[in-house]
């Protein structure tokens, strides 16, 4: 059966597509809801894990200045954990909805990117948690002490600290998805490997600017994000080179097969 036959066999009226979309969304909502309930039960433990870098930096107190702040922090932590836990289900439902409309080659090309996305995101978040956040806290909490005869002491609010941690985790997690984005753009024909090589100097400037915006003003935190972005950009170019070779070999094999036929 040809690729076109696969597509024709999977065609369905618009109403059926909408019903299928509703079913997939329902599965996603159920998965997120169940994960949220479990995460809410363990929300204090999860927040304790997120607060460990602050404890290691020598800050043992978190305050809240609004009555509902502590509760809403637990809700935010639970929702964040629920999205992480349910991501495999969400990704699988997205794939199940999109896959029938793709050619066989497109399925084989897209699936590795889908599988690599959570792995790369977790790698970036892990780097933020174990390296970038502790270094940033060490810098930011270093302003404690006597200033003009007045004692200056940090009393971070629980909501502000959570926003600080989430900013780092998402910034590094999304940054590590750069190779996936660039390779998908190349696969779609929007950019080419030569264009990416020619834009290398602009990519370095862009990586530095993104790091300056997404991290605190200390130089080390900015370097910790900018350098991986540049490395990931280069890895994307290498990955595109390998995929180009693979496509060329596949095209040559198909041409030989057509010639024999």
Coordinates of C-alpha atoms in Angstrom, one line a residue:
X1 CA 0.0 0.0 0.0
X2 CA 1.4 3.4 -1.0
X3 CA 1.6 6.5 1.2
X4 CA -1.3 8.1 -0.6
X5 CA -3.4 5.0 0.0
X6 CA -2.6 5.3 3.7
X7 CA -3.9 8.9 3.7
X8 CA -7.0 8.1 1.7
X9 CA -7.8 5.2 4.0
X10 CA -7.6 7.6 7.1
X11 CA -9.7 10.4 5.6
X12 CA -12.9 11.2 7.6
X13 CA -15.6 13.9 7.5
X14 CA -15.0 17.0 9.5
X15 CA -17.5 16.0 12.2
X16 CA -15.6 12.7 12.8
X17 CA -12.4 14.7 13.2
X18 CA -14.0 17.0 15.8
X19 CA -15.4 14.0 17.7
X20 CA -11.9 12.4 17.6
X21 CA -10.4 15.6 18.8
X22 CA -12.9 15.9 21.7
X23 CA -12.1 12.3 22.7
X24 CA -8.4 12.9 22.7
X25 CA -8.8 16.2 24.7
X26 CA -11.0 14.3 27.2
X27 CA -8.3 11.7 27.7
X28 CA -5.7 14.5 28.3
X29 CA -7.9 16.3 30.8
X30 CA -8.6 13.1 32.7
X31 CA -4.8 12.4 32.8
X32 CA -4.0 15.9 34.0
X33 CA -6.8 15.7 36.6
X34 CA -5.7 12.4 38.0
X35 CA -2.0 13.6 38.1
X36 CA -3.1 16.8 39.8
X37 CA -4.9 14.9 42.5
X38 CA -1.9 12.8 43.3
X39 CA 0.4 15.8 43.1
X40 CA -1.8 17.8 45.4
X41 CA -1.4 15.1 48.0
X42 CA 2.4 15.2 47.7
X43 CA 2.5 19.0 47.1
X44 CA 4.4 19.7 50.3
X45 CA 7.1 17.1 49.4
X46 CA 7.4 18.4 45.9
X47 CA 7.8 22.0 47.1
X48 CA 10.3 20.8 49.7
X49 CA 12.3 19.3 46.8
X50 CA 12.2 22.6 45.0
X51 CA 13.2 24.5 48.1
X52 CA 16.4 22.4 48.7
X53 CA 18.6 24.8 46.7
X54 CA 17.5 27.6 48.9
X55 CA 18.3 25.6 52.0
X56 CA 21.7 24.7 50.7
X57 CA 22.3 28.4 50.0
X58 CA 21.9 29.1 53.8
X59 CA 18.3 30.5 53.7
X60 CA 16.0 28.5 56.0
X61 CA 13.0 30.8 56.0
X62 CA 10.2 31.4 53.5
X63 CA 7.4 33.8 54.4
X64 CA 4.1 34.6 52.9
X65 CA 2.4 38.0 53.1
X66 CA -1.0 37.2 51.7
X67 CA -3.5 34.9 53.4
X68 CA -4.0 32.6 50.4
X69 CA -0.5 32.7 49.1
X70 CA 0.7 29.4 50.7
X71 CA -2.4 27.6 49.4
X72 CA -2.0 29.0 45.8
X73 CA 1.6 28.0 45.8
X74 CA 0.6 24.4 46.6
X75 CA -1.9 24.5 43.7
X76 CA 0.7 25.9 41.3
X77 CA 3.3 23.3 42.4
X78 CA 0.7 20.5 42.0
X79 CA -0.4 21.7 38.5
X80 CA 3.3 22.0 37.4
X81 CA 4.0 18.4 38.6
X82 CA 0.7 17.2 37.0
X83 CA 1.7 18.6 33.6
X84 CA 5.1 16.9 33.9
X85 CA 3.6 13.5 35.0
X86 CA 0.9 13.5 32.3
X87 CA 3.0 14.7 29.5
X88 CA 3.6 11.2 28.1
X89 CA -0.2 10.7 27.9
X90 CA -0.7 14.1 26.3
X91 CA 2.0 13.5 23.8
X92 CA 0.6 10.1 22.9
X93 CA -2.9 11.5 22.4
X94 CA -1.5 14.2 20.2
X95 CA 0.3 11.6 18.2
X96 CA -2.7 9.4 17.9
X97 CA -4.7 12.4 16.5
X98 CA -2.1 13.6 14.1
X99 CA -0.6 10.4 12.9
X100 CA -3.4 9.2 10.6
X101 CA -3.0 12.3 8.5
X102 CA 0.7 11.8 7.9
X103 CA 2.6 9.8 5.3
X104 CA 4.6 6.9 6.4
X105 CA 7.9 8.8 5.9
X106 CA 6.5 11.7 7.9
X107 CA 5.6 9.4 10.8
X108 CA 9.1 8.0 10.9
X109 CA 10.6 11.5 10.8
X110 CA 8.3 13.1 13.4
X111 CA 8.3 10.3 16.0
X112 CA 12.0 10.7 17.2
X113 CA 11.4 14.4 17.8
X114 CA 8.3 13.6 19.9
X115 CA 10.3 11.1 21.9
X116 CA 13.3 13.5 22.3
X117 CA 11.2 16.4 23.6
X118 CA 10.6 15.3 27.2
X119 CA 14.2 13.9 27.5
X120 CA 15.8 17.2 26.4
X121 CA 13.4 19.3 28.6
X122 CA 14.2 17.2 31.6
X123 CA 18.0 17.6 30.9
X124 CA 17.6 21.3 30.8
X125 CA 15.5 21.5 33.9
X126 CA 18.0 19.2 35.7
X127 CA 20.9 21.5 34.8
X128 CA 18.9 24.5 36.1
X129 CA 18.0 22.7 39.4
X130 CA 21.4 21.3 40.2
X131 CA 23.7 24.0 38.8
X132 CA 22.1 27.3 37.7
X133 CA 19.6 27.9 40.6
X134 CA 22.2 27.2 43.3
X135 CA 24.7 29.6 41.7
X136 CA 22.1 32.3 41.2
X137 CA 20.9 32.0 44.8
X138 CA 24.5 32.2 46.1
X139 CA 24.9 35.5 44.2
X140 CA 21.5 37.0 45.1
X141 CA 21.7 36.0 48.8
X142 CA 25.2 37.4 49.0
X143 CA 23.8 40.9 49.5
X144 CA 22.9 40.1 53.1
X145 CA 24.8 42.0 55.8
X146 CA 25.3 45.4 57.2
X147 CA 24.8 48.3 54.9
X148 CA 25.3 51.8 56.3
X149 CA 24.9 50.5 59.8
X150 CA 21.6 48.7 59.0
X151 CA 21.3 45.0 58.8
X152 CA 20.0 43.8 55.5
X153 CA 18.4 40.3 55.5
X154 CA 16.7 38.3 52.8
X155 CA 13.2 37.1 53.6
X156 CA 12.0 35.6 50.3
X157 CA 8.2 35.1 49.9
X158 CA 7.1 31.6 49.1
X159 CA 5.2 32.7 45.9
X160 CA 8.2 34.8 44.6
X161 CA 10.6 31.9 45.2
X162 CA 8.3 29.5 43.3
X163 CA 8.2 31.9 40.4
X164 CA 12.0 32.3 40.5
X165 CA 12.4 28.5 40.4
X166 CA 9.8 28.0 37.7
X167 CA 11.5 30.7 35.6
X168 CA 14.8 28.8 35.7
X169 CA 13.3 25.4 35.1
X170 CA 11.2 26.5 32.1
X171 CA 14.0 28.7 30.6
X172 CA 16.5 25.9 30.7
X173 CA 14.0 23.2 29.7
X174 CA 12.8 25.1 26.7
X175 CA 16.3 26.1 25.7
X176 CA 17.3 22.5 25.5
X177 CA 14.5 22.0 22.9
X178 CA 16.4 24.2 20.4
X179 CA 17.8 21.2 18.4
X180 CA 14.3 19.7 18.0
X181 CA 12.9 23.1 16.8
X182 CA 15.7 23.7 14.3
X183 CA 15.6 20.2 12.9
X184 CA 11.8 20.4 12.5
X185 CA 12.1 23.7 10.7
X186 CA 14.7 22.2 8.4
X187 CA 12.5 19.2 7.8
X188 CA 9.7 21.5 6.9
X189 CA 11.9 23.3 4.4
X190 CA 11.8 26.6 6.2
X191 CA 15.5 26.8 6.9
X192 CA 18.5 24.9 5.5
X193 CA 21.8 23.8 7.1
X194 CA 23.7 26.3 5.0
X195 CA 21.4 29.1 6.3
X196 CA 22.0 28.0 9.9
X197 CA 25.7 27.9 9.4
X198 CA 25.6 31.4 7.9
X199 CA 23.6 32.7 10.8
X200 CA 25.9 31.3 13.4
X201 CA 27.2 34.7 14.6
X202 CA 23.6 36.0 14.9
X203 CA 22.7 32.9 16.9
X204 CA 25.5 33.6 19.4
X205 CA 24.2 37.2 19.9
X206 CA 20.6 35.9 20.2
X207 CA 21.7 33.2 22.8
X208 CA 23.4 35.9 24.9
X209 CA 20.4 38.2 24.7
X210 CA 18.0 35.4 25.7
X211 CA 20.2 34.4 28.6
X212 CA 20.3 38.0 29.8
X213 CA 16.5 38.3 29.8
X214 CA 15.7 34.9 31.3
X215 CA 18.3 34.8 34.1
X216 CA 19.3 37.1 37.0
X217 CA 21.8 39.8 36.4
X218 CA 24.8 37.8 37.6
X219 CA 27.3 36.9 34.8
X220 CA 27.6 33.2 35.8
X221 CA 23.9 32.4 35.4
X222 CA 23.8 34.1 32.0
X223 CA 26.8 32.1 30.9
X224 CA 25.3 28.9 32.1
X225 CA 22.3 29.4 29.8
X226 CA 24.1 31.1 26.8
X227 CA 26.8 28.4 26.4
X228 CA 24.4 25.5 26.3
X229 CA 22.2 27.4 23.8
X230 CA 25.2 27.9 21.5
X231 CA 26.3 24.2 21.9
X232 CA 22.8 23.0 21.1
X233 CA 22.7 25.2 18.0
X234 CA 25.8 23.5 16.8
X235 CA 24.5 20.1 17.7
X236 CA 21.3 20.9 15.6
X237 CA 23.5 21.7 12.6
X238 CA 25.3 18.4 13.0
X239 CA 22.0 16.5 13.4
X240 CA 20.7 18.1 10.3
X241 CA 23.8 17.0 8.4
X242 CA 23.2 13.4 9.5
X243 CA 19.6 13.5 8.5
X244 CA 20.5 15.0 5.1
X245 CA 22.9 12.1 4.5
X246 CA 20.2 9.6 5.5
X247 CA 17.7 11.2 3.2
X248 CA 20.2 11.2 0.3
X249 CA 21.0 7.5 0.8
X250 CA 17.3 6.7 1.0
X251 CA 16.6 8.6 -2.2
X252 CA 19.5 6.8 -4.0
X253 CA 18.0 3.4 -2.9
X254 CA 14.6 4.4 -4.2
X255 CA 16.1 5.5 -7.5
X256 CA 17.9 2.2 -7.9
X257 CA 14.7 0.3 -7.1
X258 CA 12.8 2.4 -9.7
X259 CA 15.5 1.7 -12.2
X260 CA 15.3 -2.0 -11.6
X261 CA 11.6 -2.0 -11.8

